[in-house]
Amino acid sequence: MKKIVVNDTNVFIDLFNVGLLEGFFSLPWEVHTTEFVLLELTREGQRDSISQFEDNGLLHIPVFDESAMSNVIELYQQHKNKTNVSLTDCTVWYYATQNNYTLLTGDRKLRKASLIDGVEVHGIIYVIDQLVKEGILAKRIAISKLKQLRKSNPRLPMNEIEKRIKQWEKEINEKGGRL
């Protein structure tokens, strides 16, 4: 059975910024997001680049009925002052929770709130780990992408990025430069 993931805006932005959208959609996952996330993709090319995967059937966007939207708004009202999550955050949080899907986000507040709800949550570094594990991304290229991420998104856990860079560089050197 395919793993189903629900993507938040920041993961799409990170993937777009380092040129890994195509690789991401090659993972053996079924990728979902919400219309609200797409509306937050405002930089040139972001929305178009991601929408092409919807057109190809690789990105699924649910339509929230009135009841679901009411639940999202209620979730937002309950948490906006406590956790400072946005309405868009609440759409992916609600959708992941209701369907027992994995949430992909780099937003610390959303991550914390979702984990309390029992949602499996991962971020961009996990995505890169999976790209390497699945053989979609060579470790040498993964190192380069992590270095790009380090520059483009200072909010990422730099210690985790450094740990991977050092480990993969070591593995490459042990294999005589191959990997």
Tab-separated table of N, CA, C and O in Angstrom, residues 14-140:
chain	number	residue	atom	x	y	z
A	14	ASP	N	10.414	24.653	-0.358
A	14	ASP	CA	11.786	24.128	-0.259
A	14	ASP	C	12.124	23.239	-1.456
A	14	ASP	O	13.209	23.353	-2.044
A	15	LEU	N	11.214	22.353	-1.832
A	15	LEU	CA	11.441	21.475	-2.981
A	15	LEU	C	11.610	22.284	-4.264
A	15	LEU	O	12.498	21.993	-5.077
A	16	PHE	N	10.783	23.295	-4.439
A	16	PHE	CA	10.863	24.159	-5.612
A	16	PHE	C	12.205	24.887	-5.634
A	16	PHE	O	12.885	24.934	-6.666
A	17	ASN	N	12.601	25.442	-4.495
A	17	ASN	CA	13.829	26.250	-4.413
A	17	ASN	C	15.091	25.460	-4.751
A	17	ASN	O	16.046	26.033	-5.257
A	18	VAL	N	15.099	24.165	-4.442
A	18	VAL	CA	16.298	23.374	-4.714
A	18	VAL	C	16.125	22.421	-5.905
A	18	VAL	O	16.956	21.554	-6.145
A	19	GLY	N	15.042	22.588	-6.655
A	19	GLY	CA	14.847	21.815	-7.878
A	19	GLY	C	14.579	20.331	-7.663
A	19	GLY	O	15.028	19.498	-8.450
A	20	LEU	N	13.821	20.016	-6.618
A	20	LEU	CA	13.542	18.607	-6.327
A	20	LEU	C	12.070	18.213	-6.462
A	20	LEU	O	11.681	17.144	-5.986
A	21	LEU	N	11.268	19.039	-7.088
A	21	LEU	CA	9.848	18.695	-7.226
A	21	LEU	C	9.652	17.389	-7.989
A	21	LEU	O	8.893	16.516	-7.567
A	22	GLU	N	10.347	17.256	-9.108
A	22	GLU	CA	10.178	16.054	-9.918
A	22	GLU	C	10.601	14.802	-9.151
A	22	GLU	O	9.910	13.777	-9.169
A	23	GLY	N	11.716	14.892	-8.452
A	23	GLY	CA	12.169	13.773	-7.631
A	23	GLY	C	11.170	13.432	-6.549
A	23	GLY	O	10.873	12.254	-6.302
A	24	PHE	N	10.632	14.463	-5.905
A	24	PHE	CA	9.636	14.267	-4.842
A	24	PHE	C	8.432	13.490	-5.355
A	24	PHE	O	7.967	12.548	-4.723
A	25	PHE	N	7.946	13.874	-6.532
A	25	PHE	CA	6.773	13.200	-7.087
A	25	PHE	C	7.110	11.833	-7.679
A	25	PHE	O	6.221	11.107	-8.097
A	26	SER	N	8.403	11.467	-7.674
A	26	SER	CA	8.822	10.121	-8.087
A	26	SER	C	8.823	9.146	-6.915
A	26	SER	O	8.958	7.943	-7.119
A	27	LEU	N	8.728	9.678	-5.693
A	27	LEU	CA	8.690	8.808	-4.525
A	27	LEU	C	7.436	7.922	-4.582
A	27	LEU	O	6.424	8.319	-5.169
A	28	PRO	N	7.484	6.753	-3.958
A	28	PRO	CA	6.326	5.847	-4.005
A	28	PRO	C	5.231	6.272	-3.027
A	28	PRO	O	4.792	5.506	-2.177
A	29	TRP	N	4.850	7.526	-3.135
A	29	TRP	CA	3.846	8.107	-2.254
A	29	TRP	C	2.698	8.660	-3.087
A	29	TRP	O	2.878	9.049	-4.236
A	30	GLU	N	1.563	8.738	-2.470
A	30	GLU	CA	0.438	9.466	-3.051
A	30	GLU	C	0.433	10.814	-2.342
A	30	GLU	O	0.344	10.874	-1.115
A	31	VAL	N	0.568	11.887	-3.107
A	31	VAL	CA	0.734	13.226	-2.533
A	31	VAL	C	-0.584	13.998	-2.601
A	31	VAL	O	-1.222	14.079	-3.650
A	32	HIS	N	-0.956	14.560	-1.449
A	32	HIS	CA	-2.158	15.376	-1.337
A	32	HIS	C	-1.769	16.744	-0.787
A	32	HIS	O	-0.772	16.879	-0.093
A	33	THR	N	-2.575	17.729	-1.073
A	33	THR	CA	-2.460	19.044	-0.441
A	33	THR	C	-3.839	19.685	-0.514
A	33	THR	O	-4.789	19.062	-0.968
A	34	THR	N	-3.940	20.939	-0.073
A	34	THR	CA	-5.234	21.616	-0.133
A	34	THR	C	-5.140	22.848	-1.036
A	34	THR	O	-4.043	23.346	-1.300
A	35	GLU	N	-6.287	23.319	-1.475
A	35	GLU	CA	-6.348	24.541	-2.284
A	35	GLU	C	-5.692	25.710	-1.554
A	35	GLU	O	-5.063	26.559	-2.165
A	36	PHE	N	-5.838	25.730	-0.233
A	36	PHE	CA	-5.270	26.817	0.568
A	36	PHE	C	-3.756	26.862	0.427
A	36	PHE	O	-3.151	27.921	0.370
A	37	VAL	N	-3.130	25.688	0.382
A	37	VAL	CA	-1.677	25.608	0.202
A	37	VAL	C	-1.298	26.181	-1.160
A	37	VAL	O	-0.376	26.989	-1.273
A	38	LEU	N	-2.010	25.787	-2.193
A	38	LEU	CA	-1.707	26.291	-3.535
A	38	LEU	C	-1.807	27.812	-3.592
A	38	LEU	O	-1.007	28.464	-4.266
A	39	LEU	N	-2.763	28.373	-2.865
A	39	LEU	CA	-2.930	29.833	-2.860
A	39	LEU	C	-1.759	30.553	-2.190
A	39	LEU	O	-1.523	31.724	-2.453
A	40	GLU	N	-1.016	29.846	-1.341
A	40	GLU	CA	0.141	30.453	-0.682
A	40	GLU	C	1.409	30.400	-1.538
A	40	GLU	O	2.417	31.001	-1.180
A	41	LEU	N	1.346	29.715	-2.642
A	41	LEU	CA	2.502	29.633	-3.540
A	41	LEU	C	2.473	30.845	-4.466
A	41	LEU	O	1.863	30.813	-5.521
A	42	THR	N	3.125	31.902	-4.042
A	42	THR	CA	2.977	33.190	-4.723
A	42	THR	C	4.200	33.614	-5.540
A	42	THR	O	4.085	34.503	-6.363
A	43	ARG	N	5.368	32.992	-5.302
A	43	ARG	CA	6.543	33.381	-6.080
A	43	ARG	C	6.440	32.840	-7.492
A	43	ARG	O	5.860	31.783	-7.739
A	44	GLU	N	7.024	33.578	-8.406
A	44	GLU	CA	7.000	33.227	-9.830
A	44	GLU	C	7.339	31.758	-10.055
A	44	GLU	O	8.378	31.276	-9.612
A	45	GLY	N	6.460	31.066	-10.745
A	45	GLY	CA	6.702	29.692	-11.144
A	45	GLY	C	6.297	28.624	-10.143
A	45	GLY	O	6.158	27.461	-10.520
A	46	GLN	N	6.135	28.979	-8.877
A	46	GLN	CA	5.843	27.965	-7.861
A	46	GLN	C	4.540	27.231	-8.140
A	46	GLN	O	4.522	26.004	-8.238
A	47	ARG	N	3.462	27.986	-8.225
A	47	ARG	CA	2.149	27.350	-8.383
A	47	ARG	C	2.069	26.571	-9.694
A	47	ARG	O	1.552	25.463	-9.731
A	48	ASP	N	2.587	27.159	-10.778
A	48	ASP	CA	2.549	26.467	-12.072
A	48	ASP	C	3.340	25.164	-12.031
A	48	ASP	O	2.901	24.147	-12.555
A	49	SER	N	4.517	25.210	-11.399
A	49	SER	CA	5.356	24.013	-11.313
A	49	SER	C	4.657	22.903	-10.552
A	49	SER	O	4.744	21.731	-10.918
A	50	ILE	N	3.956	23.263	-9.506
A	50	ILE	CA	3.285	22.259	-8.677
A	50	ILE	C	1.970	21.812	-9.313
A	50	ILE	O	1.629	20.628	-9.286
A	51	SER	N	1.271	22.744	-9.946
A	51	SER	CA	-0.007	22.411	-10.596
A	51	SER	C	0.154	21.391	-11.709
A	51	SER	O	-0.755	20.611	-11.974
A	52	GLN	N	1.313	21.373	-12.363
A	52	GLN	CA	1.512	20.388	-13.439
A	52	GLN	C	1.413	18.960	-12.904
A	52	GLN	O	0.990	18.053	-13.611
A	53	PHE	N	1.773	18.765	-11.633
A	53	PHE	CA	1.672	17.427	-11.051
A	53	PHE	C	0.214	17.068	-10.751
A	53	PHE	O	-0.148	15.901	-10.773
A	54	GLU	N	-0.600	18.071	-10.495
A	54	GLU	CA	-2.042	17.827	-10.362
A	54	GLU	C	-2.599	17.432	-11.727
A	54	GLU	O	-3.370	16.479	-11.839
A	55	ASP	N	-2.190	18.156	-12.757
A	55	ASP	CA	-2.650	17.861	-14.112
A	55	ASP	C	-2.270	16.442	-14.538
A	55	ASP	O	-2.992	15.804	-15.299
A	56	ASN	N	-1.130	15.952	-14.052
A	56	ASN	CA	-0.652	14.607	-14.393
A	56	ASN	C	-1.213	13.522	-13.471
A	56	ASN	O	-0.821	12.371	-13.569
A	57	GLY	N	-2.075	13.924	-12.524
A	57	GLY	CA	-2.681	12.960	-11.612
A	57	GLY	C	-1.783	12.540	-10.460
A	57	GLY	O	-2.092	11.580	-9.756
A	58	LEU	N	-0.661	13.256	-10.260
A	58	LEU	CA	0.274	12.890	-9.187
A	58	LEU	C	0.033	13.678	-7.910
A	58	LEU	O	0.574	13.341	-6.863
A	59	LEU	N	-0.754	14.737	-8.002
A	59	LEU	CA	-1.083	15.550	-6.833
A	59	LEU	C	-2.603	15.569	-6.689
A	59	LEU	O	-3.313	15.879	-7.639
A	60	HIS	N	-3.057	15.230	-5.493
A	60	HIS	CA	-4.496	15.148	-5.229
A	60	HIS	C	-4.899	16.296	-4.314
A	60	HIS	O	-4.269	16.528	-3.286
A	61	ILE	N	-5.963	16.984	-4.710
A	61	ILE	CA	-6.456	18.120	-3.926
A	61	ILE	C	-7.916	17.861	-3.575
A	61	ILE	O	-8.781	17.854	-4.450
A	62	PRO	N	-8.166	17.622	-2.284
A	62	PRO	CA	-9.540	17.320	-1.875
A	62	PRO	C	-10.420	18.566	-1.935
A	62	PRO	O	-9.935	19.689	-1.822
A	63	VAL	N	-11.689	18.322	-2.117
A	63	VAL	CA	-12.666	19.406	-2.030
A	63	VAL	C	-13.340	19.258	-0.675
A	63	VAL	O	-13.896	18.199	-0.365
A	64	PHE	N	-13.230	20.296	0.142
A	64	PHE	CA	-13.853	20.264	1.459
A	64	PHE	C	-15.315	20.656	1.331
A	64	PHE	O	-15.630	21.700	0.771
A	65	ASP	N	-16.191	19.782	1.841
A	65	ASP	CA	-17.604	20.153	1.858
A	65	ASP	C	-17.829	21.143	3.009
A	65	ASP	O	-16.902	21.476	3.752
A	66	GLU	N	-19.063	21.588	3.140
A	66	GLU	CA	-19.392	22.601	4.144
A	66	GLU	C	-19.053	22.126	5.562
A	66	GLU	O	-18.523	22.876	6.381
A	67	SER	N	-19.337	20.874	5.838
A	67	SER	CA	-19.072	20.319	7.159
A	67	SER	C	-17.572	20.286	7.464
A	67	SER	O	-17.131	20.671	8.551
A	68	ALA	N	-16.778	19.829	6.511
A	68	ALA	CA	-15.323	19.769	6.692
A	68	ALA	C	-14.754	21.169	6.877
A	68	ALA	O	-13.910	21.398	7.755
A	69	MET	N	-15.231	22.106	6.077
A	69	MET	CA	-14.741	23.482	6.187
A	69	MET	C	-15.107	24.072	7.538
A	69	MET	O	-14.316	24.793	8.154
A	70	SER	N	-16.282	23.752	8.007
A	70	SER	CA	-16.709	24.204	9.330
A	70	SER	C	-15.785	23.646	10.412
A	70	SER	O	-15.401	24.357	11.348
A	71	ASN	N	-15.395	22.368	10.269
A	71	ASN	CA	-14.467	21.753	11.216
A	71	ASN	C	-13.080	22.393	11.164
A	71	ASN	O	-12.428	22.565	12.196
A	72	VAL	N	-12.634	22.734	9.971
A	72	VAL	CA	-11.338	23.411	9.814
A	72	VAL	C	-11.372	24.764	10.515
A	72	VAL	O	-10.439	25.126	11.253
A	73	ILE	N	-12.444	25.501	10.302
A	73	ILE	CA	-12.572	26.830	10.926
A	73	ILE	C	-12.640	26.700	12.448
A	73	ILE	O	-12.016	27.483	13.173
A	74	GLU	N	-13.335	25.692	12.918
A	74	GLU	CA	-13.407	25.451	14.366
A	74	GLU	C	-12.013	25.125	14.930
A	74	GLU	O	-11.618	25.633	15.980
A	75	LEU	N	-11.266	24.301	14.223
A	75	LEU	CA	-9.897	23.958	14.617
A	75	LEU	C	-9.033	25.225	14.674
A	75	LEU	O	-8.280	25.440	15.629
A	76	TYR	N	-9.184	26.054	13.663
A	76	TYR	CA	-8.437	27.316	13.607
A	76	TYR	C	-8.799	28.222	14.784
A	76	TYR	O	-7.918	28.771	15.451
A	77	GLN	N	-10.095	28.351	15.053
A	77	GLN	CA	-10.550	29.200	16.169
A	77	GLN	C	-9.989	28.704	17.506
A	77	GLN	O	-9.588	29.493	18.344
A	78	GLN	N	-9.951	27.392	17.666
A	78	GLN	CA	-9.455	26.800	18.912
A	78	GLN	C	-7.953	27.020	19.108
A	78	GLN	O	-7.483	27.132	20.228
A	79	HIS	N	-7.217	27.069	18.026
A	79	HIS	CA	-5.760	27.051	18.132
A	79	HIS	C	-5.047	28.324	17.698
A	79	HIS	O	-3.843	28.442	17.940
A	80	LYS	N	-5.735	29.265	17.081
A	80	LYS	CA	-5.033	30.418	16.526
A	80	LYS	C	-4.287	31.222	17.591
A	80	LYS	O	-3.193	31.703	17.338
A	81	ASN	N	-4.840	31.343	18.782
A	81	ASN	CA	-4.168	32.107	19.831
A	81	ASN	C	-3.191	31.253	20.637
A	81	ASN	O	-2.171	31.750	21.103
A	82	LYS	N	-3.508	29.960	20.788
A	82	LYS	CA	-2.639	29.067	21.579
A	82	LYS	C	-1.377	28.690	20.817
A	82	LYS	O	-0.284	28.724	21.357
A	83	THR	N	-1.528	28.285	19.577
A	83	THR	CA	-0.388	27.771	18.821
A	83	THR	C	0.003	28.665	17.652
A	83	THR	O	1.017	28.418	17.007
A	84	ASN	N	-0.824	29.654	17.355
A	84	ASN	CA	-0.539	30.590	16.261
A	84	ASN	C	-0.466	29.906	14.892
A	84	ASN	O	0.326	30.286	14.045
A	85	VAL	N	-1.266	28.852	14.677
A	85	VAL	CA	-1.305	28.208	13.367
A	85	VAL	C	-2.235	28.998	12.455
A	85	VAL	O	-3.178	29.643	12.906
A	86	SER	N	-1.967	28.954	11.168
A	86	SER	CA	-2.778	29.679	10.197
A	86	SER	C	-3.974	28.829	9.752
A	86	SER	O	-4.019	27.618	10.028
A	87	LEU	N	-4.892	29.440	9.044
A	87	LEU	CA	-6.030	28.700	8.497
A	87	LEU	C	-5.537	27.634	7.513
A	87	LEU	O	-6.029	26.505	7.514
A	88	THR	N	-4.541	27.989	6.697
A	88	THR	CA	-3.971	27.013	5.762
A	88	THR	C	-3.382	25.832	6.521
A	88	THR	O	-3.593	24.676	6.151
A	89	ASP	N	-2.641	26.118	7.605
A	89	ASP	CA	-2.094	25.041	8.443
A	89	ASP	C	-3.213	24.113	8.907
A	89	ASP	O	-3.067	22.889	8.888
A	90	CYS	N	-4.304	24.703	9.312
A	90	CYS	CA	-5.429	23.910	9.825
A	90	CYS	C	-6.053	23.036	8.753
A	90	CYS	O	-6.553	21.944	9.060
A	91	THR	N	-6.002	23.468	7.480
A	91	THR	CA	-6.576	22.630	6.418
A	91	THR	C	-5.772	21.350	6.248
A	91	THR	O	-6.355	20.265	6.130
A	92	VAL	N	-4.440	21.446	6.253
A	92	VAL	CA	-3.632	20.232	6.078
A	92	VAL	C	-3.631	19.383	7.349
A	92	VAL	O	-3.625	18.149	7.281
A	93	TRP	N	-3.648	20.040	8.498
A	93	TRP	CA	-3.693	19.344	9.789
A	93	TRP	C	-4.989	18.534	9.899
A	93	TRP	O	-4.987	17.339	10.199
A	94	TYR	N	-6.111	19.190	9.614
A	94	TYR	CA	-7.419	18.528	9.677
A	94	TYR	C	-7.478	17.359	8.688
A	94	TYR	O	-7.882	16.250	9.037
A	95	TYR	N	-7.060	17.607	7.466
A	95	TYR	CA	-7.125	16.589	6.417
A	95	TYR	C	-6.257	15.378	6.778
A	95	TYR	O	-6.689	14.229	6.645
A	96	ALA	N	-5.035	15.621	7.263
A	96	ALA	CA	-4.152	14.524	7.659
A	96	ALA	C	-4.741	13.756	8.839
A	96	ALA	O	-4.714	12.519	8.861
A	97	THR	N	-5.274	14.483	9.809
A	97	THR	CA	-5.849	13.851	11.004
A	97	THR	C	-7.059	12.992	10.646
A	97	THR	O	-7.163	11.844	11.086
A	98	GLN	N	-7.953	13.539	9.851
A	98	GLN	CA	-9.194	12.836	9.508
A	98	GLN	C	-8.950	11.557	8.709
A	98	GLN	O	-9.727	10.615	8.782
A	99	ASN	N	-7.874	11.544	7.930
A	99	ASN	CA	-7.618	10.410	7.048
A	99	ASN	C	-6.461	9.522	7.497
A	99	ASN	O	-6.104	8.580	6.800
A	100	ASN	N	-5.856	9.876	8.641
A	100	ASN	CA	-4.700	9.145	9.155
A	100	ASN	C	-3.555	9.125	8.141
A	100	ASN	O	-2.916	8.095	7.916
A	101	TYR	N	-3.311	10.275	7.496
A	101	TYR	CA	-2.229	10.437	6.543
A	101	TYR	C	-1.031	11.075	7.247
A	101	TYR	O	-1.162	11.688	8.298
A	102	THR	N	0.120	10.971	6.641
A	102	THR	CA	1.340	11.592	7.140
A	102	THR	C	1.367	13.049	6.683
A	102	THR	O	1.074	13.341	5.520
A	103	LEU	N	1.736	13.940	7.588
A	103	LEU	CA	1.820	15.367	7.279
A	103	LEU	C	3.273	15.744	7.033
A	103	LEU	O	4.147	15.402	7.831
A	104	LEU	N	3.527	16.422	5.929
A	104	LEU	CA	4.860	16.943	5.635
A	104	LEU	C	4.832	18.457	5.826
A	104	LEU	O	4.139	19.169	5.089
A	105	THR	N	5.570	18.928	6.825
A	105	THR	CA	5.620	20.353	7.105
A	105	THR	C	6.938	20.711	7.765
A	105	THR	O	7.557	19.881	8.418
A	106	GLY	N	7.339	21.934	7.581
A	106	GLY	CA	8.514	22.460	8.267
A	106	GLY	C	8.121	23.464	9.322
A	106	GLY	O	8.972	24.071	9.968
A	107	ASP	N	6.824	23.655	9.495
A	107	ASP	CA	6.303	24.630	10.452
A	107	ASP	C	6.304	24.025	11.850
A	107	ASP	O	5.577	23.067	12.117
A	108	ARG	N	7.126	24.578	12.735
A	108	ARG	CA	7.289	24.021	14.087
A	108	ARG	C	5.979	23.996	14.862
A	108	ARG	O	5.656	23.023	15.533
A	109	LYS	N	5.193	25.080	14.763
A	109	LYS	CA	3.927	25.145	15.520
A	109	LYS	C	2.936	24.101	15.014
A	109	LYS	O	2.281	23.424	15.794
A	110	LEU	N	2.853	23.967	13.707
A	110	LEU	CA	1.953	22.977	13.119
A	110	LEU	C	2.432	21.564	13.456
A	110	LEU	O	1.627	20.689	13.785
A	111	ARG	N	3.723	21.340	13.410
A	111	ARG	CA	4.296	20.036	13.750
A	111	ARG	C	3.916	19.640	15.174
A	111	ARG	O	3.418	18.541	15.410
A	112	LYS	N	4.130	20.564	16.114
A	112	LYS	CA	3.832	20.299	17.520
A	112	LYS	C	2.352	19.969	17.731
A	112	LYS	O	2.001	18.995	18.378
A	113	ALA	N	1.491	20.813	17.170
A	113	ALA	CA	0.046	20.630	17.336
A	113	ALA	C	-0.412	19.308	16.711
A	113	ALA	O	-1.225	18.589	17.302
A	114	SER	N	0.113	18.974	15.550
A	114	SER	CA	-0.273	17.740	14.861
A	114	SER	C	0.200	16.501	15.609
A	114	SER	O	-0.511	15.500	15.679
A	115	LEU	N	1.416	16.562	16.148
A	115	LEU	CA	1.946	15.425	16.901
A	115	LEU	C	1.073	15.127	18.121
A	115	LEU	O	0.840	13.965	18.451
A	116	ILE	N	0.588	16.178	18.771
A	116	ILE	CA	-0.310	16.006	19.921
A	116	ILE	C	-1.570	15.251	19.490
A	116	ILE	O	-2.102	14.444	20.239
A	117	ASP	N	-2.007	15.502	18.255
A	117	ASP	CA	-3.179	14.818	17.703
A	117	ASP	C	-2.867	13.400	17.218
A	117	ASP	O	-3.741	12.717	16.701
A	118	GLY	N	-1.613	12.992	17.322
A	118	GLY	CA	-1.242	11.650	16.893
A	118	GLY	C	-0.932	11.512	15.413
A	118	GLY	O	-0.865	10.399	14.886
A	119	VAL	N	-0.724	12.640	14.732
A	119	VAL	CA	-0.412	12.609	13.308
A	119	VAL	C	1.085	12.345	13.129
A	119	VAL	O	1.909	12.897	13.848
A	120	GLU	N	1.435	11.492	12.182
A	120	GLU	CA	2.845	11.302	11.823
A	120	GLU	C	3.283	12.541	11.039
A	120	GLU	O	2.638	12.920	10.064
A	121	VAL	N	4.368	13.176	11.471
A	121	VAL	CA	4.811	14.436	10.861
A	121	VAL	C	6.293	14.353	10.511
A	121	VAL	O	7.110	13.892	11.318
A	122	HIS	N	6.624	14.814	9.312
A	122	HIS	CA	8.020	14.877	8.857
A	122	HIS	C	8.213	16.178	8.081
A	122	HIS	O	7.245	16.824	7.681
A	123	GLY	N	9.490	16.509	7.831
A	123	GLY	CA	9.815	17.720	7.094
A	123	GLY	C	10.676	17.435	5.876
A	123	GLY	O	10.843	16.286	5.455
A	124	ILE	N	11.277	18.491	5.348
A	124	ILE	CA	12.050	18.420	4.106
A	124	ILE	C	13.267	17.503	4.230
A	124	ILE	O	13.641	16.827	3.277
A	125	ILE	N	13.889	17.462	5.394
A	125	ILE	CA	15.073	16.608	5.552
A	125	ILE	C	14.675	15.132	5.422
A	125	ILE	O	15.374	14.347	4.774
A	126	TYR	N	13.542	14.779	5.973
A	126	TYR	CA	13.015	13.417	5.823
A	126	TYR	C	12.771	13.116	4.343
A	126	TYR	O	13.075	12.011	3.866
A	127	VAL	N	12.233	14.089	3.626
A	127	VAL	CA	11.969	13.895	2.192
A	127	VAL	C	13.280	13.599	1.466
A	127	VAL	O	13.357	12.666	0.659
A	128	ILE	N	14.320	14.365	1.770
A	128	ILE	CA	15.618	14.132	1.119
A	128	ILE	C	16.169	12.767	1.515
A	128	ILE	O	16.699	12.036	0.667
A	129	ASP	N	16.023	12.398	2.774
A	129	ASP	CA	16.436	11.054	3.211
A	129	ASP	C	15.748	9.988	2.358
A	129	ASP	O	16.380	9.012	1.935
A	130	GLN	N	14.462	10.156	2.126
A	130	GLN	CA	13.696	9.170	1.356
A	130	GLN	C	14.120	9.164	-0.112
A	130	GLN	O	14.145	8.103	-0.743
A	131	LEU	N	14.451	10.325	-0.658
A	131	LEU	CA	14.930	10.399	-2.045
A	131	LEU	C	16.237	9.616	-2.199
A	131	LEU	O	16.439	8.931	-3.198
A	132	VAL	N	17.105	9.718	-1.192
A	132	VAL	CA	18.368	8.967	-1.208
A	132	VAL	C	18.075	7.479	-1.026
A	132	VAL	O	18.575	6.637	-1.777
A	133	LYS	N	17.261	7.148	-0.030
A	133	LYS	CA	16.934	5.750	0.274
A	133	LYS	C	16.328	5.038	-0.939
A	133	LYS	O	16.630	3.874	-1.212
A	134	GLU	N	15.468	5.734	-1.683
A	134	GLU	CA	14.792	5.133	-2.840
A	134	GLU	C	15.671	5.127	-4.098
A	134	GLU	O	15.251	4.644	-5.148
A	135	GLY	N	16.878	5.710	-4.000
A	135	GLY	CA	17.775	5.746	-5.157
A	135	GLY	C	17.406	6.791	-6.191
A	135	GLY	O	17.906	6.766	-7.321
A	136	ILE	N	16.543	7.722	-5.830
A	136	ILE	CA	16.126	8.787	-6.750
A	136	ILE	C	17.181	9.888	-6.781
A	136	ILE	O	17.386	10.545	-7.794
A	137	LEU	N	17.880	10.040	-5.661
A	137	LEU	CA	18.874	11.099	-5.517
A	137	LEU	C	20.185	10.487	-5.028
A	137	LEU	O	20.201	9.803	-3.996
A	138	ALA	N	21.261	10.707	-5.770
A	138	ALA	CA	22.581	10.233	-5.347
A	138	ALA	C	23.021	11.050	-4.131
A	138	ALA	O	22.655	12.223	-3.998
A	139	LYS	N	23.804	10.431	-3.280
A	139	LYS	CA	24.246	11.117	-2.063
A	139	LYS	C	25.024	12.389	-2.388
A	139	LYS	O	24.870	13.405	-1.702
A	140	ARG	N	25.826	12.369	-3.421
A	140	ARG	CA	26.595	13.548	-3.818
A	140	ARG	C	25.651	14.720	-4.163
A	140	ARG	O	25.884	15.847	-3.769
